[in-house]
Amino acid sequence: MKTIGLIGGMSWESTVTYYEIINRTIKEKLGGLHSGKLVLFSVDFQEIEECQAKGEWNKSAKILTEAAQSLEKAGADFIVICTNTMHKIAPDIQKNINIPILHIAEATADELDKKEIKKVALLGTKYTMEQDFYKNKLIDRGIEVVIPDDEDRAEVNRVIYEELCLGKILPASKKRFLDIMDKLAKNGAQGVILGCTEIGLLVQQKDTEISLFDTAAIHAESAALKSIEK
């Protein structure tokens, strides 16, 4: 079994989801008392968020690169960055380590391909929705990506940082997210990517008939399967 190196803490609430899904998946696949071989480097999200807000991506890249290097030294065979937004600097991290990064958007694209989704809506932080580092991974696979309008993007971003990353799960925000998803589906989206690892804490598949793609769950399961592949 390969050892998974997790860069977590962005936020720690969603990192819990990764730990749970990885271990549960490995137990289901291998049976008995099996669980995942994991090393975790959990960063201070306050520090990372301040870098995001100030556009100091080089500084955040340095922080996460040092985390990845520590995981490599600790015996990790590959790296999982437990957040969507910080994959913006995944290429910078990869240049400075000798083990691969399992990219969250590529794992999500694999899942979209399985379901034959050709047009998908993307919800996430404003960075993930508006910049190209994430969307291009999907576009390169022949998948059309749509995002909410300005007002809805601002609300999605606000809920992520002011509520979900603080562990607040509010019914009003859940309703707003479901309304936004309905609007995107009416505009032709065949499914919705929950492109922030906290959104799955607010909205689950049971809440809507629209196909949801929870990136935290997809990424974590992909990591588990990679760790036990022959």
PDB file of C-alpha atoms in Angstrom:
ATOM      1  CA  MET A   1       0.000   0.000   0.000  1.00  0.00           C
ATOM      2  CA  LYS A   2       1.296   3.454  -0.931  1.00  0.00           C
ATOM      3  CA  THR A   3       1.478   6.206   1.679  1.00  0.00           C
ATOM      4  CA  ILE A   4      -0.710   9.251   0.991  1.00  0.00           C
ATOM      5  CA  GLY A   5       0.639  12.676   1.910  1.00  0.00           C
ATOM      6  CA  LEU A   6      -2.204  15.029   2.789  1.00  0.00           C
ATOM      7  CA  ILE A   7      -1.816  18.819   2.853  1.00  0.00           C
ATOM      8  CA  GLY A   8      -4.815  19.779   4.959  1.00  0.00           C
ATOM      9  CA  GLY A   9      -6.237  22.509   7.136  1.00  0.00           C
ATOM     10  CA  MET A  10      -7.855  24.503   4.308  1.00  0.00           C
ATOM     11  CA  SER A  11     -10.214  24.232   6.140  1.00  0.00           C
ATOM     12  CA  TRP A  12      -9.707  21.576   8.770  1.00  0.00           C
ATOM     13  CA  GLU A  13     -13.439  20.723   8.569  1.00  0.00           C
ATOM     14  CA  SER A  14     -13.066  19.426   5.032  1.00  0.00           C
ATOM     15  CA  THR A  15      -9.787  17.672   5.854  1.00  0.00           C
ATOM     16  CA  VAL A  16     -11.814  15.491   8.246  1.00  0.00           C
ATOM     17  CA  THR A  17     -13.892  14.427   5.229  1.00  0.00           C
ATOM     18  CA  TYR A  18     -10.743  13.331   3.376  1.00  0.00           C
ATOM     19  CA  TYR A  19      -9.507  11.271   6.321  1.00  0.00           C
ATOM     20  CA  GLU A  20     -12.868   9.566   6.735  1.00  0.00           C
ATOM     21  CA  ILE A  21     -13.439   8.758   3.057  1.00  0.00           C
ATOM     22  CA  ILE A  22      -9.901   7.499   2.431  1.00  0.00           C
ATOM     23  CA  ASN A  23     -10.027   5.107   5.362  1.00  0.00           C
ATOM     24  CA  ARG A  24     -13.577   3.968   4.652  1.00  0.00           C
ATOM     25  CA  THR A  25     -12.801   3.295   0.981  1.00  0.00           C
ATOM     26  CA  ILE A  26      -9.704   1.259   1.791  1.00  0.00           C
ATOM     27  CA  LYS A  27     -11.603  -0.756   4.384  1.00  0.00           C
ATOM     28  CA  GLU A  28     -14.376  -1.465   1.844  1.00  0.00           C
ATOM     29  CA  LYS A  29     -11.885  -2.547  -0.810  1.00  0.00           C
ATOM     30  CA  LEU A  30      -9.508  -4.603   1.346  1.00  0.00           C
ATOM     31  CA  GLY A  31     -11.751  -5.682   4.219  1.00  0.00           C
ATOM     32  CA  GLY A  32     -10.627  -6.756   7.665  1.00  0.00           C
ATOM     33  CA  LEU A  33      -8.948  -4.099   9.760  1.00  0.00           C
ATOM     34  CA  HIS A  34      -7.331  -2.311   6.838  1.00  0.00           C
ATOM     35  CA  SER A  35      -7.049   1.466   6.876  1.00  0.00           C
ATOM     36  CA  GLY A  36      -5.050   4.033   4.946  1.00  0.00           C
ATOM     37  CA  LYS A  37      -1.356   4.765   5.329  1.00  0.00           C
ATOM     38  CA  LEU A  38      -1.388   8.541   5.716  1.00  0.00           C
ATOM     39  CA  VAL A  39       0.839  11.417   6.713  1.00  0.00           C
ATOM     40  CA  LEU A  40      -0.826  14.780   7.274  1.00  0.00           C
ATOM     41  CA  PHE A  41       0.609  18.280   7.244  1.00  0.00           C
ATOM     42  CA  SER A  42      -2.134  20.641   8.379  1.00  0.00           C
ATOM     43  CA  VAL A  43      -1.464  24.324   7.697  1.00  0.00           C
ATOM     44  CA  ASP A  44      -2.863  27.425   9.406  1.00  0.00           C
ATOM     45  CA  PHE A  45      -5.731  28.456   7.124  1.00  0.00           C
ATOM     46  CA  GLN A  46      -5.708  32.030   8.421  1.00  0.00           C
ATOM     47  CA  GLU A  47      -2.240  32.445   6.945  1.00  0.00           C
ATOM     48  CA  ILE A  48      -3.280  30.913   3.618  1.00  0.00           C
ATOM     49  CA  GLU A  49      -6.478  32.974   3.349  1.00  0.00           C
ATOM     50  CA  GLU A  50      -4.555  36.176   3.947  1.00  0.00           C
ATOM     51  CA  CYS A  51      -2.246  35.244   1.066  1.00  0.00           C
ATOM     52  CA  GLN A  52      -5.273  34.615  -1.152  1.00  0.00           C
ATOM     53  CA  ALA A  53      -6.905  37.935  -0.271  1.00  0.00           C
ATOM     54  CA  LYS A  54      -3.687  39.867  -0.944  1.00  0.00           C
ATOM     55  CA  GLY A  55      -2.892  37.981  -4.136  1.00  0.00           C
ATOM     56  CA  GLU A  56       0.327  36.677  -2.564  1.00  0.00           C
ATOM     57  CA  TRP A  57       0.241  33.349  -4.377  1.00  0.00           C
ATOM     58  CA  ASN A  58       4.037  33.037  -4.339  1.00  0.00           C
ATOM     59  CA  LYS A  59       4.009  33.231  -0.556  1.00  0.00           C
ATOM     60  CA  SER A  60       1.289  30.588  -0.262  1.00  0.00           C
ATOM     61  CA  ALA A  61       3.193  28.426  -2.766  1.00  0.00           C
ATOM     62  CA  LYS A  62       6.250  28.580  -0.503  1.00  0.00           C
ATOM     63  CA  ILE A  63       4.174  27.512   2.520  1.00  0.00           C
ATOM     64  CA  LEU A  64       2.570  24.572   0.736  1.00  0.00           C
ATOM     65  CA  THR A  65       5.796  23.545  -0.983  1.00  0.00           C
ATOM     66  CA  GLU A  66       7.485  23.258   2.408  1.00  0.00           C
ATOM     67  CA  ALA A  67       4.520  21.170   3.587  1.00  0.00           C
ATOM     68  CA  ALA A  68       4.826  18.887   0.546  1.00  0.00           C
ATOM     69  CA  GLN A  69       8.578  18.519   1.049  1.00  0.00           C
ATOM     70  CA  SER A  70       7.969  17.552   4.676  1.00  0.00           C
ATOM     71  CA  LEU A  71       5.471  14.916   3.578  1.00  0.00           C
ATOM     72  CA  GLU A  72       7.912  13.548   1.027  1.00  0.00           C
ATOM     73  CA  LYS A  73      10.590  13.275   3.710  1.00  0.00           C
ATOM     74  CA  ALA A  74       8.063  11.520   5.946  1.00  0.00           C
ATOM     75  CA  GLY A  75       7.615   8.780   3.343  1.00  0.00           C
ATOM     76  CA  ALA A  76       4.629   9.917   1.269  1.00  0.00           C
ATOM     77  CA  ASP A  77       4.425   8.307  -2.183  1.00  0.00           C
ATOM     78  CA  PHE A  78       2.155  11.017  -3.599  1.00  0.00           C
ATOM     79  CA  ILE A  79       0.565  14.292  -2.485  1.00  0.00           C
ATOM     80  CA  VAL A  80      -3.102  15.216  -2.057  1.00  0.00           C
ATOM     81  CA  ILE A  81      -3.841  18.933  -1.590  1.00  0.00           C
ATOM     82  CA  CYS A  82      -7.129  18.908   0.350  1.00  0.00           C
ATOM     83  CA  THR A  83      -8.623  21.998  -1.262  1.00  0.00           C
ATOM     84  CA  ASN A  84      -9.627  23.145  -4.740  1.00  0.00           C
ATOM     85  CA  THR A  85      -8.422  26.746  -4.727  1.00  0.00           C
ATOM     86  CA  MET A  86      -4.814  26.034  -3.812  1.00  0.00           C
ATOM     87  CA  HIS A  87      -4.401  23.833  -6.866  1.00  0.00           C
ATOM     88  CA  LYS A  88      -3.724  27.182  -8.519  1.00  0.00           C
ATOM     89  CA  ILE A  89      -0.161  26.799  -7.239  1.00  0.00           C
ATOM     90  CA  ALA A  90       0.071  23.008  -7.704  1.00  0.00           C
ATOM     91  CA  PRO A  91       2.558  23.415 -10.610  1.00  0.00           C
ATOM     92  CA  ASP A  92       4.863  25.463  -8.346  1.00  0.00           C
ATOM     93  CA  ILE A  93       4.748  22.760  -5.688  1.00  0.00           C
ATOM     94  CA  GLN A  94       5.298  19.961  -8.202  1.00  0.00           C
ATOM     95  CA  LYS A  95       8.508  21.577  -9.467  1.00  0.00           C
ATOM     96  CA  ASN A  96      10.020  21.293  -6.001  1.00  0.00           C
ATOM     97  CA  ILE A  97       9.174  17.695  -5.058  1.00  0.00           C
ATOM     98  CA  ASN A  98       9.983  14.292  -6.540  1.00  0.00           C
ATOM     99  CA  ILE A  99       6.619  12.611  -5.968  1.00  0.00           C
ATOM    100  CA  PRO A 100       3.403  13.269  -7.939  1.00  0.00           C
ATOM    101  CA  ILE A 101       0.448  15.430  -6.957  1.00  0.00           C
ATOM    102  CA  LEU A 102      -2.971  13.863  -7.460  1.00  0.00           C
ATOM    103  CA  HIS A 103      -4.829  16.819  -9.015  1.00  0.00           C
ATOM    104  CA  ILE A 104      -8.388  17.387  -7.809  1.00  0.00           C
ATOM    105  CA  ALA A 105      -9.687  18.749 -11.138  1.00  0.00           C
ATOM    106  CA  GLU A 106      -8.292  15.778 -13.059  1.00  0.00           C
ATOM    107  CA  ALA A 107      -9.922  13.341 -10.626  1.00  0.00           C
ATOM    108  CA  THR A 108     -13.186  15.256 -11.063  1.00  0.00           C
ATOM    109  CA  ALA A 109     -12.862  15.192 -14.866  1.00  0.00           C
ATOM    110  CA  ASP A 110     -12.469  11.402 -14.691  1.00  0.00           C
ATOM    111  CA  GLU A 111     -15.756  11.183 -12.788  1.00  0.00           C
ATOM    112  CA  LEU A 112     -17.527  13.512 -15.240  1.00  0.00           C
ATOM    113  CA  ASP A 113     -16.315  11.330 -18.121  1.00  0.00           C
ATOM    114  CA  LYS A 114     -17.749   8.236 -16.450  1.00  0.00           C
ATOM    115  CA  LYS A 115     -21.155   9.944 -16.263  1.00  0.00           C
ATOM    116  CA  GLU A 116     -20.826  11.311 -19.824  1.00  0.00           C
ATOM    117  CA  ILE A 117     -21.226  14.894 -18.628  1.00  0.00           C
ATOM    118  CA  LYS A 118     -20.334  17.393 -21.360  1.00  0.00           C
ATOM    119  CA  LYS A 119     -21.595  20.643 -19.788  1.00  0.00           C
ATOM    120  CA  VAL A 120     -21.117  21.255 -16.083  1.00  0.00           C
ATOM    121  CA  ALA A 121     -21.588  24.132 -13.643  1.00  0.00           C
ATOM    122  CA  LEU A 122     -18.754  25.022 -11.280  1.00  0.00           C
ATOM    123  CA  LEU A 123     -19.261  26.400  -7.770  1.00  0.00           C
ATOM    124  CA  GLY A 124     -16.313  27.331  -5.566  1.00  0.00           C
ATOM    125  CA  THR A 125     -14.331  30.272  -4.303  1.00  0.00           C
ATOM    126  CA  LYS A 126     -14.172  33.288  -6.583  1.00  0.00           C
ATOM    127  CA  TYR A 127     -10.649  32.210  -7.542  1.00  0.00           C
ATOM    128  CA  THR A 128     -11.781  28.769  -8.645  1.00  0.00           C
ATOM    129  CA  MET A 129     -14.843  30.032 -10.508  1.00  0.00           C
ATOM    130  CA  GLU A 130     -13.265  33.032 -12.220  1.00  0.00           C
ATOM    131  CA  GLN A 131      -9.682  31.987 -12.960  1.00  0.00           C
ATOM    132  CA  ASP A 132      -8.553  29.409 -15.511  1.00  0.00           C
ATOM    133  CA  PHE A 133      -6.272  27.100 -13.497  1.00  0.00           C
ATOM    134  CA  TYR A 134      -9.170  24.780 -12.614  1.00  0.00           C
ATOM    135  CA  LYS A 135     -11.577  25.251 -15.521  1.00  0.00           C
ATOM    136  CA  ASN A 136      -8.892  24.559 -18.120  1.00  0.00           C
ATOM    137  CA  LYS A 137      -8.335  21.054 -16.726  1.00  0.00           C
ATOM    138  CA  LEU A 138     -11.971  20.320 -17.576  1.00  0.00           C
ATOM    139  CA  ILE A 139     -12.038  22.209 -20.872  1.00  0.00           C
ATOM    140  CA  ASP A 140      -8.972  20.240 -22.001  1.00  0.00           C
ATOM    141  CA  ARG A 141     -11.048  17.096 -21.521  1.00  0.00           C
ATOM    142  CA  GLY A 142     -13.832  18.422 -23.763  1.00  0.00           C
ATOM    143  CA  ILE A 143     -16.131  19.518 -20.942  1.00  0.00           C
ATOM    144  CA  GLU A 144     -17.905  22.894 -21.170  1.00  0.00           C
ATOM    145  CA  VAL A 145     -17.835  24.815 -17.877  1.00  0.00           C
ATOM    146  CA  VAL A 146     -20.400  27.409 -16.795  1.00  0.00           C
ATOM    147  CA  ILE A 147     -20.314  29.559 -13.665  1.00  0.00           C
ATOM    148  CA  PRO A 148     -22.933  31.639 -11.798  1.00  0.00           C
ATOM    149  CA  ASP A 149     -23.525  35.320 -12.560  1.00  0.00           C
ATOM    150  CA  ASP A 150     -21.686  38.061 -10.657  1.00  0.00           C
ATOM    151  CA  GLU A 151     -24.189  38.320  -7.804  1.00  0.00           C
ATOM    152  CA  ASP A 152     -24.417  34.579  -7.268  1.00  0.00           C
ATOM    153  CA  ARG A 153     -20.624  34.149  -7.443  1.00  0.00           C
ATOM    154  CA  ALA A 154     -20.211  36.766  -4.737  1.00  0.00           C
ATOM    155  CA  GLU A 155     -22.729  34.962  -2.531  1.00  0.00           C
ATOM    156  CA  VAL A 156     -21.143  31.542  -3.051  1.00  0.00           C
ATOM    157  CA  ASN A 157     -17.732  32.978  -2.164  1.00  0.00           C
ATOM    158  CA  ARG A 158     -19.123  34.767   0.915  1.00  0.00           C
ATOM    159  CA  VAL A 159     -20.801  31.641   2.268  1.00  0.00           C
ATOM    160  CA  ILE A 160     -17.615  29.614   1.817  1.00  0.00           C
ATOM    161  CA  TYR A 161     -15.349  31.996   3.721  1.00  0.00           C
ATOM    162  CA  GLU A 162     -17.762  33.525   6.239  1.00  0.00           C
ATOM    163  CA  GLU A 163     -19.753  30.408   7.077  1.00  0.00           C
ATOM    164  CA  LEU A 164     -18.548  27.017   5.856  1.00  0.00           C
ATOM    165  CA  CYS A 165     -14.867  27.532   6.668  1.00  0.00           C
ATOM    166  CA  LEU A 166     -15.981  28.500  10.164  1.00  0.00           C
ATOM    167  CA  GLY A 167     -18.132  25.405  10.552  1.00  0.00           C
ATOM    168  CA  LYS A 168     -21.438  27.293  10.150  1.00  0.00           C
ATOM    169  CA  ILE A 169     -24.111  25.357   8.253  1.00  0.00           C
ATOM    170  CA  LEU A 170     -27.124  27.652   7.779  1.00  0.00           C
ATOM    171  CA  PRO A 171     -30.482  26.660   6.213  1.00  0.00           C
ATOM    172  CA  ALA A 172     -30.813  29.998   4.391  1.00  0.00           C
ATOM    173  CA  SER A 173     -27.466  29.505   2.677  1.00  0.00           C
ATOM    174  CA  LYS A 174     -28.382  25.964   1.726  1.00  0.00           C
ATOM    175  CA  LYS A 175     -31.562  27.223   0.055  1.00  0.00           C
ATOM    176  CA  ARG A 176     -29.611  29.930  -1.795  1.00  0.00           C
ATOM    177  CA  PHE A 177     -27.099  27.390  -3.093  1.00  0.00           C
ATOM    178  CA  LEU A 178     -29.901  25.093  -4.286  1.00  0.00           C
ATOM    179  CA  ASP A 179     -31.581  28.047  -6.045  1.00  0.00           C
ATOM    180  CA  ILE A 180     -28.293  28.905  -7.772  1.00  0.00           C
ATOM    181  CA  MET A 181     -27.887  25.283  -8.867  1.00  0.00           C
ATOM    182  CA  ASP A 182     -31.428  25.209 -10.254  1.00  0.00           C
ATOM    183  CA  LYS A 183     -30.712  28.335 -12.281  1.00  0.00           C
ATOM    184  CA  LEU A 184     -27.545  26.789 -13.725  1.00  0.00           C
ATOM    185  CA  ALA A 185     -29.364  23.563 -14.571  1.00  0.00           C
ATOM    186  CA  LYS A 186     -32.061  25.540 -16.418  1.00  0.00           C
ATOM    187  CA  ASN A 187     -29.232  27.067 -18.460  1.00  0.00           C
ATOM    188  CA  GLY A 188     -28.143  23.643 -19.651  1.00  0.00           C
ATOM    189  CA  ALA A 189     -25.755  22.348 -16.998  1.00  0.00           C
ATOM    190  CA  GLN A 190     -25.981  18.540 -16.767  1.00  0.00           C
ATOM    191  CA  GLY A 191     -24.448  18.566 -13.303  1.00  0.00           C
ATOM    192  CA  VAL A 192     -22.831  20.786 -10.694  1.00  0.00           C
ATOM    193  CA  ILE A 193     -19.263  20.523  -9.414  1.00  0.00           C
ATOM    194  CA  LEU A 194     -19.000  21.334  -5.719  1.00  0.00           C
ATOM    195  CA  GLY A 195     -15.628  22.913  -6.441  1.00  0.00           C
ATOM    196  CA  CYS A 196     -14.826  23.873  -2.890  1.00  0.00           C
ATOM    197  CA  THR A 197     -14.178  21.057  -0.448  1.00  0.00           C
ATOM    198  CA  GLU A 198     -16.512  22.661   2.133  1.00  0.00           C
ATOM    199  CA  ILE A 199     -19.633  22.873  -0.063  1.00  0.00           C
ATOM    200  CA  GLY A 200     -20.377  19.200   0.494  1.00  0.00           C
ATOM    201  CA  LEU A 201     -20.899  20.058   4.169  1.00  0.00           C
ATOM    202  CA  LEU A 202     -23.834  22.274   3.124  1.00  0.00           C
ATOM    203  CA  VAL A 203     -25.434  20.516   0.157  1.00  0.00           C
ATOM    204  CA  GLN A 204     -25.647  16.786  -0.561  1.00  0.00           C
ATOM    205  CA  GLN A 205     -27.096  14.750  -3.402  1.00  0.00           C
ATOM    206  CA  LYS A 206     -30.219  13.958  -1.383  1.00  0.00           C
ATOM    207  CA  ASP A 207     -31.106  17.664  -1.446  1.00  0.00           C
ATOM    208  CA  THR A 208     -31.538  17.936  -5.223  1.00  0.00           C
ATOM    209  CA  GLU A 209     -32.255  15.982  -8.404  1.00  0.00           C
ATOM    210  CA  ILE A 210     -29.348  17.731 -10.154  1.00  0.00           C
ATOM    211  CA  SER A 211     -26.259  15.510 -10.376  1.00  0.00           C
ATOM    212  CA  LEU A 212     -23.686  16.783  -7.885  1.00  0.00           C
ATOM    213  CA  PHE A 213     -19.965  16.111  -8.053  1.00  0.00           C
ATOM    214  CA  ASP A 214     -18.469  16.585  -4.591  1.00  0.00           C
ATOM    215  CA  THR A 215     -14.793  17.198  -5.246  1.00  0.00           C
ATOM    216  CA  ALA A 216     -13.684  16.370  -1.709  1.00  0.00           C
ATOM    217  CA  ALA A 217     -15.337  12.948  -1.910  1.00  0.00           C
ATOM    218  CA  ILE A 218     -14.114  12.312  -5.468  1.00  0.00           C
ATOM    219  CA  HIS A 219     -10.550  13.377  -4.659  1.00  0.00           C
ATOM    220  CA  ALA A 220     -10.393  11.371  -1.423  1.00  0.00           C
ATOM    221  CA  GLU A 221     -11.750   8.200  -3.033  1.00  0.00           C
ATOM    222  CA  SER A 222      -9.340   8.592  -5.936  1.00  0.00           C
ATOM    223  CA  ALA A 223      -6.461   8.903  -3.475  1.00  0.00           C
ATOM    224  CA  ALA A 224      -7.572   5.777  -1.641  1.00  0.00           C
ATOM    225  CA  LEU A 225      -7.776   3.746  -4.847  1.00  0.00           C
ATOM    226  CA  LYS A 226      -4.403   5.010  -6.028  1.00  0.00           C
ATOM    227  CA  SER A 227      -2.835   3.982  -2.729  1.00  0.00           C
ATOM    228  CA  ILE A 228      -3.927   0.349  -3.129  1.00  0.00           C
ATOM    229  CA  GLU A 229      -3.527  -0.075  -6.887  1.00  0.00           C
ATOM    230  CA  LYS A 230      -1.101  -2.789  -7.980  1.00  0.00           C
TER     231      LYS A 230
END
